[in-house]
PDB file of C-alpha atoms in Angstrom:
ATOM      1  CA  UNK A   1     -28.817  42.240   7.824  1.00  0.00           C
ATOM      2  CA  UNK A   2     -31.731  45.086   8.214  1.00  0.00           C
ATOM      3  CA  UNK A   3     -29.499  46.194  11.436  1.00  0.00           C
ATOM      4  CA  UNK A   4     -25.940  46.571   9.054  1.00  0.00           C
ATOM      5  CA  UNK A   5     -27.287  47.318   5.852  1.00  0.00           C
ATOM      6  CA  UNK A   6     -29.507  50.310   7.471  1.00  0.00           C
ATOM      7  CA  UNK A   7     -25.646  51.692   8.959  1.00  0.00           C
ATOM      8  CA  UNK A   8     -25.417  51.849   5.163  1.00  0.00           C
ATOM      9  CA  UNK A   9     -27.777  54.342   4.136  1.00  0.00           C
ATOM     10  CA  UNK A  10     -26.454  56.235   7.030  1.00  0.00           C
ATOM     11  CA  UNK A  11     -22.773  55.903   5.106  1.00  0.00           C
ATOM     12  CA  UNK A  12     -24.617  56.903   2.201  1.00  0.00           C
ATOM     13  CA  UNK A  13     -26.340  60.181   3.288  1.00  0.00           C
ATOM     14  CA  UNK A  14     -22.537  61.348   4.987  1.00  0.00           C
ATOM     15  CA  UNK A  15     -21.294  60.993   1.325  1.00  0.00           C
ATOM     16  CA  UNK A  16     -20.078  64.237   0.303  1.00  0.00           C
ATOM     17  CA  UNK A  17     -19.549  63.351  -3.789  1.00  0.00           C
ATOM     18  CA  UNK A  18     -23.050  63.373  -4.961  1.00  0.00           C
ATOM     19  CA  UNK A  19     -21.576  61.143  -7.833  1.00  0.00           C
ATOM     20  CA  UNK A  20     -20.049  58.817  -5.670  1.00  0.00           C
ATOM     21  CA  UNK A  21     -23.909  59.008  -3.489  1.00  0.00           C
ATOM     22  CA  UNK A  22     -25.838  57.976  -6.254  1.00  0.00           C
ATOM     23  CA  UNK A  23     -23.551  54.606  -7.489  1.00  0.00           C
ATOM     24  CA  UNK A  24     -24.044  53.537  -3.893  1.00  0.00           C
ATOM     25  CA  UNK A  25     -27.814  54.428  -4.414  1.00  0.00           C
ATOM     26  CA  UNK A  26     -27.989  52.530  -7.532  1.00  0.00           C
ATOM     27  CA  UNK A  27     -25.640  49.505  -6.525  1.00  0.00           C
ATOM     28  CA  UNK A  28     -28.342  49.004  -3.345  1.00  0.00           C
ATOM     29  CA  UNK A  29     -31.299  49.006  -5.530  1.00  0.00           C
ATOM     30  CA  UNK A  30     -28.772  46.926  -8.517  1.00  0.00           C
ATOM     31  CA  UNK A  31     -28.604  43.988  -5.823  1.00  0.00           C
ATOM     32  CA  UNK A  32     -32.473  44.069  -4.121  1.00  0.00           C
ATOM     33  CA  UNK A  33     -30.891  44.877  -0.940  1.00  0.00           C
ATOM     34  CA  UNK A  34     -33.746  46.791  -0.529  1.00  0.00           C
ATOM     35  CA  UNK A  35     -36.326  43.890  -1.127  1.00  0.00           C
ATOM     36  CA  UNK A  36     -34.217  42.186   1.561  1.00  0.00           C
ATOM     37  CA  UNK A  37     -34.163  44.174   3.590  1.00  0.00           C
ATOM     38  CA  UNK A  38     -38.032  44.360   3.625  1.00  0.00           C
ATOM     39  CA  UNK A  39     -37.627  40.513   4.008  1.00  0.00           C
ATOM     40  CA  UNK A  40     -35.453  41.093   6.887  1.00  0.00           C
ATOM     41  CA  UNK A  41     -37.223  43.783   9.253  1.00  0.00           C
ATOM     42  CA  UNK A  42     -38.006  42.955  12.429  1.00  0.00           C
ATOM     43  CA  UNK A  43     -40.019  45.013  15.523  1.00  0.00           C
ATOM     44  CA  UNK A  44     -42.173  48.467  14.637  1.00  0.00           C
ATOM     45  CA  UNK A  45     -39.051  50.285  15.239  1.00  0.00           C
ATOM     46  CA  UNK A  46     -37.548  48.514  12.432  1.00  0.00           C
ATOM     47  CA  UNK A  47     -39.943  48.959  10.399  1.00  0.00           C
ATOM     48  CA  UNK A  48     -40.011  52.713  10.753  1.00  0.00           C
ATOM     49  CA  UNK A  49     -36.424  52.836  10.257  1.00  0.00           C
ATOM     50  CA  UNK A  50     -35.712  50.987   7.318  1.00  0.00           C
ATOM     51  CA  UNK A  51     -39.415  52.817   6.303  1.00  0.00           C
ATOM     52  CA  UNK A  52     -37.876  56.063   6.614  1.00  0.00           C
ATOM     53  CA  UNK A  53     -34.934  54.970   4.740  1.00  0.00           C
ATOM     54  CA  UNK A  54     -36.711  53.793   2.152  1.00  0.00           C
ATOM     55  CA  UNK A  55     -38.389  56.479   0.913  1.00  0.00           C
ATOM     56  CA  UNK A  56     -35.298  58.770   1.403  1.00  0.00           C
ATOM     57  CA  UNK A  57     -32.873  57.164  -0.461  1.00  0.00           C
ATOM     58  CA  UNK A  58     -36.071  57.241  -3.618  1.00  0.00           C
ATOM     59  CA  UNK A  59     -35.582  60.356  -3.336  1.00  0.00           C
ATOM     60  CA  UNK A  60     -31.717  61.155  -3.421  1.00  0.00           C
ATOM     61  CA  UNK A  61     -32.231  58.476  -6.574  1.00  0.00           C
ATOM     62  CA  UNK A  62     -33.950  60.322  -8.627  1.00  0.00           C
ATOM     63  CA  UNK A  63     -32.445  63.636  -7.707  1.00  0.00           C
TER      64      UNK A  63
END
């Protein structure tokens, strides 16, 4: 589940419209996807990628 959710993070990064990006980020947090990703992360590499992406999403969320 975390692997697929990380691909959603990539699509958020590639979104050219800032309003659409903000909407996708808001949906991620509203649906509690970030918590599910944390619960289902497996392995050190996946944890690292997850924490990296969540930090980016938090920064983009409040821009």
